[in-house]
PDB file of C-alpha atoms in Angstrom:
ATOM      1  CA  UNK T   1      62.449 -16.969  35.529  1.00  0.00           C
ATOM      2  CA  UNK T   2      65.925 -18.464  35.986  1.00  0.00           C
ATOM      3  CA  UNK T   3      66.002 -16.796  39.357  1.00  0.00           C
ATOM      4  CA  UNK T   4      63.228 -16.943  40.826  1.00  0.00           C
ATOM      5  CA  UNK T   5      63.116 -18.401  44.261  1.00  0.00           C
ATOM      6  CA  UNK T   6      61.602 -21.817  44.897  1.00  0.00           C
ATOM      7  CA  UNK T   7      60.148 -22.665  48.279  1.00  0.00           C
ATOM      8  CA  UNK T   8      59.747 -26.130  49.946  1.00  0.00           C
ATOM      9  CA  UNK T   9      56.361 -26.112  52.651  1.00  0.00           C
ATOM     10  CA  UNK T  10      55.991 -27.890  55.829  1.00  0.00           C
ATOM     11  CA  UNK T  11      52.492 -27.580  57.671  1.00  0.00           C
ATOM     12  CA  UNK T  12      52.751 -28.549  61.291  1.00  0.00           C
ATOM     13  CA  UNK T  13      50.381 -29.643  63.822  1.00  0.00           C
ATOM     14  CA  UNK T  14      51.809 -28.629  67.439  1.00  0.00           C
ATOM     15  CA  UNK T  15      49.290 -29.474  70.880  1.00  0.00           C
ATOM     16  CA  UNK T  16      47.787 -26.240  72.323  1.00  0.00           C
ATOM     17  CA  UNK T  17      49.995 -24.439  74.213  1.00  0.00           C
ATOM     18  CA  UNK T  18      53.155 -25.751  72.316  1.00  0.00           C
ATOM     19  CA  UNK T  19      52.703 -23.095  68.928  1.00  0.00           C
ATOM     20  CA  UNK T  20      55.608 -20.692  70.197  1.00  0.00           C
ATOM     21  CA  UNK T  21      58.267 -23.739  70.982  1.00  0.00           C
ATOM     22  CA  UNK T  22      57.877 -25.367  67.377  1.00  0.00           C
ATOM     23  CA  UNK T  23      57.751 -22.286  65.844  1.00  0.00           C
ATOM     24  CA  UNK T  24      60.847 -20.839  67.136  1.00  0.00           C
ATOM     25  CA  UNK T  25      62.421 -24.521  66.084  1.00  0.00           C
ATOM     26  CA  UNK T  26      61.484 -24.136  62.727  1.00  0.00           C
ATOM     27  CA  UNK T  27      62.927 -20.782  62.532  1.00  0.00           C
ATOM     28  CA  UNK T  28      66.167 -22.053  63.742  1.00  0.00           C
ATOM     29  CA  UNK T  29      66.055 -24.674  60.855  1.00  0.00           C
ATOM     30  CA  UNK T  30      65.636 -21.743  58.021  1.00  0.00           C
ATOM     31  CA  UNK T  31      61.707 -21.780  58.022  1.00  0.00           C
ATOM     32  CA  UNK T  32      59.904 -19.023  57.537  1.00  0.00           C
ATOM     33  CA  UNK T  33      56.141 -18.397  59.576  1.00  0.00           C
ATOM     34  CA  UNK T  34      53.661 -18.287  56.726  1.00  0.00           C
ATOM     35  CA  UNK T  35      50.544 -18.549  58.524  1.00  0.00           C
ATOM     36  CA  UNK T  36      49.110 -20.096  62.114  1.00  0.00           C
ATOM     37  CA  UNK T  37      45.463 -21.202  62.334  1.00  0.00           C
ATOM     38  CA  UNK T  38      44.223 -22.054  66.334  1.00  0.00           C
ATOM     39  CA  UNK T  39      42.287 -25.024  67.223  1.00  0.00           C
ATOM     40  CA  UNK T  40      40.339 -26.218  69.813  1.00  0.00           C
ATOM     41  CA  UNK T  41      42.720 -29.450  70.768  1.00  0.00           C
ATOM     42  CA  UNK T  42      46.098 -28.733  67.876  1.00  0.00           C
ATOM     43  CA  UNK T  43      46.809 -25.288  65.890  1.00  0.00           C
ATOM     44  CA  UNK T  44      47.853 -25.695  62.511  1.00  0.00           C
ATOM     45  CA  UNK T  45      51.157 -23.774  61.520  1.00  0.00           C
ATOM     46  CA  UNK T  46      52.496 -23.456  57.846  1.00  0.00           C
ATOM     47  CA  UNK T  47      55.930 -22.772  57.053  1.00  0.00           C
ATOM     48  CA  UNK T  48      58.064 -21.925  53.847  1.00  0.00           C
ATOM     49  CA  UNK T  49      62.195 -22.220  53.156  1.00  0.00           C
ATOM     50  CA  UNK T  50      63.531 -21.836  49.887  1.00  0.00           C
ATOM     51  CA  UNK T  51      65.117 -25.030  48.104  1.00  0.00           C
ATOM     52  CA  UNK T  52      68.307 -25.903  48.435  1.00  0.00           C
ATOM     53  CA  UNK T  53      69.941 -26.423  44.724  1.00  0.00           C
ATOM     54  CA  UNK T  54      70.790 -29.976  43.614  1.00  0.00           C
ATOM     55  CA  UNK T  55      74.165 -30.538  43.500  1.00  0.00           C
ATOM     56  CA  UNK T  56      74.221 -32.514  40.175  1.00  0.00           C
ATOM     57  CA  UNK T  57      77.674 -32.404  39.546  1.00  0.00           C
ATOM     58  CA  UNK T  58      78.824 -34.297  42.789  1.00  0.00           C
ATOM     59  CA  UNK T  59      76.234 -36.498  42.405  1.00  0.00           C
ATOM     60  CA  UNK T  60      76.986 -37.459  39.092  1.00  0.00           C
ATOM     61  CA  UNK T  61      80.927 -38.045  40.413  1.00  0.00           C
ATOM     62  CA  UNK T  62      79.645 -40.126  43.589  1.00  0.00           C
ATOM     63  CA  UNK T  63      77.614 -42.346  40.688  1.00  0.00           C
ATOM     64  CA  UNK T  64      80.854 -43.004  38.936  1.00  0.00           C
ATOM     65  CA  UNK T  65      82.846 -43.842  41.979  1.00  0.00           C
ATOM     66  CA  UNK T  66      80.197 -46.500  42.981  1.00  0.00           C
ATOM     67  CA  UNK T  67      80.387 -47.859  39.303  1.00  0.00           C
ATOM     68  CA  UNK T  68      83.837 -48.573  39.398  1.00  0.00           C
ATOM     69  CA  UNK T  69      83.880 -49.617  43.327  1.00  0.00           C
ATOM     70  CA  UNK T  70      81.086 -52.538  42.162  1.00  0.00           C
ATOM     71  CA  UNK T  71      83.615 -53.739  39.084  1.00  0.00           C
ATOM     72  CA  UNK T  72      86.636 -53.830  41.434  1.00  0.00           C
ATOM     73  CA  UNK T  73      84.567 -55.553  44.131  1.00  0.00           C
ATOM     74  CA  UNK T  74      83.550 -58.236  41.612  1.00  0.00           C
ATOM     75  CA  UNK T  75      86.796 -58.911  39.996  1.00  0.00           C
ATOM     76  CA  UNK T  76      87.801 -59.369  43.862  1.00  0.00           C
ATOM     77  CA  UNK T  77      85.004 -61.771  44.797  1.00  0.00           C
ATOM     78  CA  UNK T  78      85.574 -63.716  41.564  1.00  0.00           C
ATOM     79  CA  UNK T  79      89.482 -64.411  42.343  1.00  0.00           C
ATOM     80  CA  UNK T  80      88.614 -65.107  45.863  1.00  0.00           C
ATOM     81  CA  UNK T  81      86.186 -67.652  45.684  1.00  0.00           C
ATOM     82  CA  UNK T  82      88.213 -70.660  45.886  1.00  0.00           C
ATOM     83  CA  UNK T  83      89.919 -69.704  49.199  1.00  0.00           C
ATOM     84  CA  UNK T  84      86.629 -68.751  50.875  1.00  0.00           C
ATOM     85  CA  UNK T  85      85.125 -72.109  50.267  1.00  0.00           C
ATOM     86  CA  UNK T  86      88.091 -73.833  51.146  1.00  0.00           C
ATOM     87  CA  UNK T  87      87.811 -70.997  54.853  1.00  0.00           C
ATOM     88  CA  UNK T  88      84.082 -71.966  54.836  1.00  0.00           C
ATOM     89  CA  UNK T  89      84.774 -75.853  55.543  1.00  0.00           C
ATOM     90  CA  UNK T  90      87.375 -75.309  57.700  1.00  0.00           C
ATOM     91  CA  UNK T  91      84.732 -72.940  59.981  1.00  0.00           C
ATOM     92  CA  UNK T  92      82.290 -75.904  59.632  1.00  0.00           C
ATOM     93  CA  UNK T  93      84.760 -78.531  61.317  1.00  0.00           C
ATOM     94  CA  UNK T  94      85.571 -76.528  63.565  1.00  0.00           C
ATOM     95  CA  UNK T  95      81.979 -75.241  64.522  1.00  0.00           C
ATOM     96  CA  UNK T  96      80.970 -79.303  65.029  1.00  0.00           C
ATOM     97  CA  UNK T  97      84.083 -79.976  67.338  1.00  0.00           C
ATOM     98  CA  UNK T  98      82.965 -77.348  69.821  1.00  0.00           C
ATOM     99  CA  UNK T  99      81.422 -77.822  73.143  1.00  0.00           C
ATOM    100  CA  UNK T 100      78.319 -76.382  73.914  1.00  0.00           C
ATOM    101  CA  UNK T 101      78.556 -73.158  76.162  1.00  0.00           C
ATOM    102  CA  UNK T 102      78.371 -73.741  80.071  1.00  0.00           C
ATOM    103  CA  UNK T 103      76.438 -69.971  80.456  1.00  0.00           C
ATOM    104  CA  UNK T 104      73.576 -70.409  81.534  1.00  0.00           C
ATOM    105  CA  UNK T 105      70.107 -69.015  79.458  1.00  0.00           C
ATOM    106  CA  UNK T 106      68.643 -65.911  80.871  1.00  0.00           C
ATOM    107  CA  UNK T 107      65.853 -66.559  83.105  1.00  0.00           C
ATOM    108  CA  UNK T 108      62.026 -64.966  81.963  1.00  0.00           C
ATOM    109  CA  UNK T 109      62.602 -62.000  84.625  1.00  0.00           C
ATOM    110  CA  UNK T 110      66.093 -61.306  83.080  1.00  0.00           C
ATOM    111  CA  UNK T 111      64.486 -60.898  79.743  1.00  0.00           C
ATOM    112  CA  UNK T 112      61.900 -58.821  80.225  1.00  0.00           C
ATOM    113  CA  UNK T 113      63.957 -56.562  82.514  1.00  0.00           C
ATOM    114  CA  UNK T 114      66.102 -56.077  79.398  1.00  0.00           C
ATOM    115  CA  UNK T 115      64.136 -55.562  77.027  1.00  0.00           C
ATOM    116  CA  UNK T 116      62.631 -51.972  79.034  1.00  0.00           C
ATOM    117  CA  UNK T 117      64.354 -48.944  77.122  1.00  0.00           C
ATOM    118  CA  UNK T 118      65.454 -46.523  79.894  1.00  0.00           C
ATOM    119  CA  UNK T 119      67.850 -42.982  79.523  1.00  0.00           C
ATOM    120  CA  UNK T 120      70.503 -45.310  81.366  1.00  0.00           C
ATOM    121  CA  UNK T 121      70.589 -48.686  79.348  1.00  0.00           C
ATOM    122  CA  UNK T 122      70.355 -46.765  76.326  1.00  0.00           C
ATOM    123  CA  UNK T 123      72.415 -43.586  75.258  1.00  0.00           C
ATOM    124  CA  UNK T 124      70.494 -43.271  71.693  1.00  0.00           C
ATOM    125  CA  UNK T 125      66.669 -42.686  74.423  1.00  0.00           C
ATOM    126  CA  UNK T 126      69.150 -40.335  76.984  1.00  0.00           C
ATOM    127  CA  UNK T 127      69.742 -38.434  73.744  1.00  0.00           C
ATOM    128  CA  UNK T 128      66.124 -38.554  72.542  1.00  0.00           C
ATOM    129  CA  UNK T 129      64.597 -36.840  75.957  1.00  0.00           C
ATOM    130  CA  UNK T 130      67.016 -33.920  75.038  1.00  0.00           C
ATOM    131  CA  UNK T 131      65.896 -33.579  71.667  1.00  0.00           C
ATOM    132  CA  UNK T 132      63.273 -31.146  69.948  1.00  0.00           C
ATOM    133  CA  UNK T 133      59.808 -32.744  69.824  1.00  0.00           C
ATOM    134  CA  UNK T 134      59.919 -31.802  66.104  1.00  0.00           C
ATOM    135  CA  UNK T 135      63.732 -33.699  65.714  1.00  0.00           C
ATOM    136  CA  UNK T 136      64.351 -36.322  63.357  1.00  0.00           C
ATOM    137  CA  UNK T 137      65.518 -38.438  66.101  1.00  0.00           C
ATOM    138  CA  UNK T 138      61.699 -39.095  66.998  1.00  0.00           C
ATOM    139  CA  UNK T 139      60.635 -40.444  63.463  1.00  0.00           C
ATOM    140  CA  UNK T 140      64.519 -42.803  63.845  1.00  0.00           C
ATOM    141  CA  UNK T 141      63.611 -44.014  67.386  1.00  0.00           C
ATOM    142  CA  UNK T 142      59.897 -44.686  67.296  1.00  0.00           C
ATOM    143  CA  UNK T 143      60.893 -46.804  63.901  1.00  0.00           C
ATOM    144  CA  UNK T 144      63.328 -48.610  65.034  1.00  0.00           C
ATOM    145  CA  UNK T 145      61.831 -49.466  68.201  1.00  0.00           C
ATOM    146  CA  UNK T 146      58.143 -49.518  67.254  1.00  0.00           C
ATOM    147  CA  UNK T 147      56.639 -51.857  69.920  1.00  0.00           C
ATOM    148  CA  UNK T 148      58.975 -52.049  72.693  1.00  0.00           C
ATOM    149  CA  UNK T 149      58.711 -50.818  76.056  1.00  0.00           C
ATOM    150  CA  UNK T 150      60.683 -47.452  77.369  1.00  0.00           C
ATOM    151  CA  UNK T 151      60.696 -46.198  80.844  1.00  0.00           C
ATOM    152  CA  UNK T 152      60.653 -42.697  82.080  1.00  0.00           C
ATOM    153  CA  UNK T 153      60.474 -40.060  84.326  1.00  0.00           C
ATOM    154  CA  UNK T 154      58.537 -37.497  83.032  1.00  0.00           C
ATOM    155  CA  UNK T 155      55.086 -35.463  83.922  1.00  0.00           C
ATOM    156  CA  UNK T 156      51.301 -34.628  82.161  1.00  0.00           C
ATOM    157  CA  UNK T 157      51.786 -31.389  80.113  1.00  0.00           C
ATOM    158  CA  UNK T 158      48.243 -31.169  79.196  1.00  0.00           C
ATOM    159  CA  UNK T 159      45.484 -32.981  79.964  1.00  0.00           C
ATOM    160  CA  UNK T 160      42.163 -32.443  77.755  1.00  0.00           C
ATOM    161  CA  UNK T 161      38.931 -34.844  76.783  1.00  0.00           C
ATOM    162  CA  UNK T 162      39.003 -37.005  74.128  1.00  0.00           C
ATOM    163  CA  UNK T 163      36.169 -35.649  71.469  1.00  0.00           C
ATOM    164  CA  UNK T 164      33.008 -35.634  73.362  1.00  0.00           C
ATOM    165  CA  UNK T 165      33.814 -38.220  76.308  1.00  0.00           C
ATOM    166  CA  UNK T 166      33.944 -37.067  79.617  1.00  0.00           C
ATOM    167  CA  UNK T 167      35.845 -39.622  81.329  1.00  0.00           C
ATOM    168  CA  UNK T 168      38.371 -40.508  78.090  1.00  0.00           C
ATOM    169  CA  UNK T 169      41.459 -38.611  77.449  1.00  0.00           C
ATOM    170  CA  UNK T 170      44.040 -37.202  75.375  1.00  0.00           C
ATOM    171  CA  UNK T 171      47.544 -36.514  77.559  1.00  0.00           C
ATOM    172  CA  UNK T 172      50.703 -34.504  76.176  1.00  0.00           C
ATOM    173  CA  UNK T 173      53.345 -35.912  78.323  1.00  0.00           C
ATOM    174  CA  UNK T 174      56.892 -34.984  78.728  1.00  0.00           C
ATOM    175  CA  UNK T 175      60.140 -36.045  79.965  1.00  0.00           C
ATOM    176  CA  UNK T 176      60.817 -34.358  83.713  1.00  0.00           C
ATOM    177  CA  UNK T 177      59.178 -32.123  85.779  1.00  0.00           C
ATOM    178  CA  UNK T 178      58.190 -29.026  84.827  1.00  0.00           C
ATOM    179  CA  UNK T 179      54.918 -30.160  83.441  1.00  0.00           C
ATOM    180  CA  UNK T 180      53.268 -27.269  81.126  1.00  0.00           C
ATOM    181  CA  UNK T 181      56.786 -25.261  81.363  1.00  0.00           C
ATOM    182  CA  UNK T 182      58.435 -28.303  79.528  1.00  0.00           C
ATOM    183  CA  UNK T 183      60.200 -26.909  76.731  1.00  0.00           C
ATOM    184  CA  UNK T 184      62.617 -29.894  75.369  1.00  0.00           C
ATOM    185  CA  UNK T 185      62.217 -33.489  75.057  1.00  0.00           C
ATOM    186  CA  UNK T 186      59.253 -34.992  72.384  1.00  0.00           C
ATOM    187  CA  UNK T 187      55.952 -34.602  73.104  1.00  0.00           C
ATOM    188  CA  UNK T 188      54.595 -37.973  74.342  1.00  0.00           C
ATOM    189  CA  UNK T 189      50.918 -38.783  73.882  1.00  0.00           C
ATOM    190  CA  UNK T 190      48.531 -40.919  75.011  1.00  0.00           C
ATOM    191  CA  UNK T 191      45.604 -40.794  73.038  1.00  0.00           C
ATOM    192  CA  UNK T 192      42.201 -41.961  74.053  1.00  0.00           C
ATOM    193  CA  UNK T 193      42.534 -43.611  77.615  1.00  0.00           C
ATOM    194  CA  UNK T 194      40.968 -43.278  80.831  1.00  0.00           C
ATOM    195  CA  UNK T 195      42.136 -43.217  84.473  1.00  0.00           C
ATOM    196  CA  UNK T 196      42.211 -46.941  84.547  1.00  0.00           C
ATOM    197  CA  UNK T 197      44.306 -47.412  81.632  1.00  0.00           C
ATOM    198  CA  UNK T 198      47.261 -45.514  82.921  1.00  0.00           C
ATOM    199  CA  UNK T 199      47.747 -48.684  85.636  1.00  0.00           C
ATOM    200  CA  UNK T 200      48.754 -46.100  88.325  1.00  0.00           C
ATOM    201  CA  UNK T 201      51.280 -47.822  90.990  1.00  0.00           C
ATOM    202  CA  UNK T 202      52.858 -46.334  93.940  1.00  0.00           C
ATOM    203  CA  UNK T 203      52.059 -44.933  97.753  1.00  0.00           C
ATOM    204  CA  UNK T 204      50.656 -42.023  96.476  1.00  0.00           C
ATOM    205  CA  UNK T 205      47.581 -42.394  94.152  1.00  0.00           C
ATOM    206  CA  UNK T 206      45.557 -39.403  93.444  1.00  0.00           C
ATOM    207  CA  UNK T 207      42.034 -40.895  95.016  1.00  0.00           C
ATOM    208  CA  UNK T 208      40.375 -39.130  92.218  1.00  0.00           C
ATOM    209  CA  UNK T 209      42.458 -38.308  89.140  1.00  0.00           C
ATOM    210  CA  UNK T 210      45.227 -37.140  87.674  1.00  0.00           C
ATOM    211  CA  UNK T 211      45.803 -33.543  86.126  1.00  0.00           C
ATOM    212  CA  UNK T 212      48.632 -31.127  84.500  1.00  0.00           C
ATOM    213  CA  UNK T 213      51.768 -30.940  86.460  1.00  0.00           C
ATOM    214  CA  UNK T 214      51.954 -34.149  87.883  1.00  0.00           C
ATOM    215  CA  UNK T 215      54.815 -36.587  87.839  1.00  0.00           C
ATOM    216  CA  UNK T 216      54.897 -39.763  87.548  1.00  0.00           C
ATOM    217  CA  UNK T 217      57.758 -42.879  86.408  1.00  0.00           C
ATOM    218  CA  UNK T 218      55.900 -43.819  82.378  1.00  0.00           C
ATOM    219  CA  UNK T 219      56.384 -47.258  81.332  1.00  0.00           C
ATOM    220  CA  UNK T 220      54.967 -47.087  78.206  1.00  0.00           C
ATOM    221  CA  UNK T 221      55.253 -48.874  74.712  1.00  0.00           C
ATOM    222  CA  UNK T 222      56.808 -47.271  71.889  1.00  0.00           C
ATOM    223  CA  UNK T 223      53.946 -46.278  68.919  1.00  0.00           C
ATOM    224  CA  UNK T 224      54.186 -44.249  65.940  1.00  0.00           C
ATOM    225  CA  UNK T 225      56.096 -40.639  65.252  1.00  0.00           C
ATOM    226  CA  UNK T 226      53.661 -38.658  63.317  1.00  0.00           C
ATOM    227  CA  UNK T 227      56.119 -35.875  62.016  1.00  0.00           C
ATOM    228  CA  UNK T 228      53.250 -33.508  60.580  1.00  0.00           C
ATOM    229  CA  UNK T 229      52.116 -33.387  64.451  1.00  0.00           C
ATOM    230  CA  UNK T 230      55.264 -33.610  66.053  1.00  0.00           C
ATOM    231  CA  UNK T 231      53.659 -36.148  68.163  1.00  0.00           C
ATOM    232  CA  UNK T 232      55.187 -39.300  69.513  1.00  0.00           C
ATOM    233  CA  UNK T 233      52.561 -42.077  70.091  1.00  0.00           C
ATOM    234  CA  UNK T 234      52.759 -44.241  73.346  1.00  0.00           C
ATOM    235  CA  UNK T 235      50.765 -46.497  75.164  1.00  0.00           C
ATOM    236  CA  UNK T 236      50.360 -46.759  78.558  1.00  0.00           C
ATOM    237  CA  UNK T 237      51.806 -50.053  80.524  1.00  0.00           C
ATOM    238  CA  UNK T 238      52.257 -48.788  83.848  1.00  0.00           C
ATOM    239  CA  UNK T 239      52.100 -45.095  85.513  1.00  0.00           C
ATOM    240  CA  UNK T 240      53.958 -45.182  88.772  1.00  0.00           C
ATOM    241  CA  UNK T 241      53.610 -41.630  91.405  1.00  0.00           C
ATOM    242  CA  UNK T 242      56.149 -39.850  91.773  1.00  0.00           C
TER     243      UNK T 242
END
């Protein structure tokens, strides 16, 4: 039938004890609950919205415009040549007849204290530690910065085993400190570590472990954004007390 509605489906994965935050962010996007299945570790939620039409006609248009933007751009680049070779060798003589720069290079302390994303070097992670743990803005940050090192303040949101290990874990972090209450921001994860592997620093360190609720400053390198899960993927570098 001509109009009979088509649906687009998204199955998510949300951490136990996070079901009722991505579900009421899907709803706000225009999906609808189709059905929730519990798990021991991550639930598994399905959701439905009905497809948008394709607008064909402005998409053909667009098509056109980029047709005739590609002639006039060659027809430019063609009459233009000449000058930009002749622009070309003047940049050359003038690149040899400069003096090297007097600034010094960056020393390897400088570097590395650069290269650690925090919320106040870098407006595009401030933004991210506001965002949805289902946003796009996860998938856009974790691949564009896949492999570098962020810093945080943040706290353990939940804290279970990983499979059957009984000193291995799987931790749902998130950024400040409301630890299980934390209801924006992605949800971090460290999956598969121990105690040890967290490298906890400070004046403070639990003599025995570490559970849900506490806070601590993550230093952590950037993994993958699996968007089925709504998970963001870290490993730990360093895990000061807060």
């Amino acid at each position: 039938m001509a109009d009979e509605i088509k649906y687009e489906y998204k199955t998510v994965r949300p951490v136990r004890g996070t079901d009722g935050w991505v579900i009421s962010k899907m709803q706000k996007e225009g999906w609808e609950l189709v059905q929730q299945a519990p798990g021991a570790l991550r639930s598994t939620v399905d959701f439905r919205r009905p497809k948008k039409p394709q607008p064909w006609l402005l998409i053909g248009a667009a098509a056109a415009v980029l047709v005739i933007l590609a002639v006039v751009i060659g027809a430019a680049s063609a009459l233009s040549g000449g000058d930009e070779k002749k622009d070309e060798s003047d940049k050359s003589t003038a690149a040899v007849s400069e003096k090297p720069s007097a600034t010094p290079a960056p020393t390897a302390a400088e570097s590395a204290a650069t290269e650690v994303i925090t919320p106040q070097n870098n407006p595009e992670f401030a933004a991210l530690l506001k965002a949805d743990s289902c946003d796009d803005a996860n998938l856009a940050f974790a691949t564009r910065h896949e492999g570098k090192t962020i810093a945080f303040n943040g706290s353990i949101v939940n804290m279970v085993p990983h499979g059957d290990y009984d000193t291995r874990y799987d931790f749902l972090l998130g950024p400040g400190d409301k630890g299980p209450n934390t209801a924006v921001g992605p949800a971090f994860k460290y999956e598969d570590v121990n105690i040890l592997d967290l490298k906890l620093t400070g004046k403070k360190i639990p003599p025995a472990t570490v559970g849900e609720g506490d806070t601590f400053r993550f230093v952590a390198e950037v993994g993958e954004f699996k968007p089925a899960q709504c998970l963001f993927f870290l490993d730990p570098v360093s895990t000061e007390v807060r």
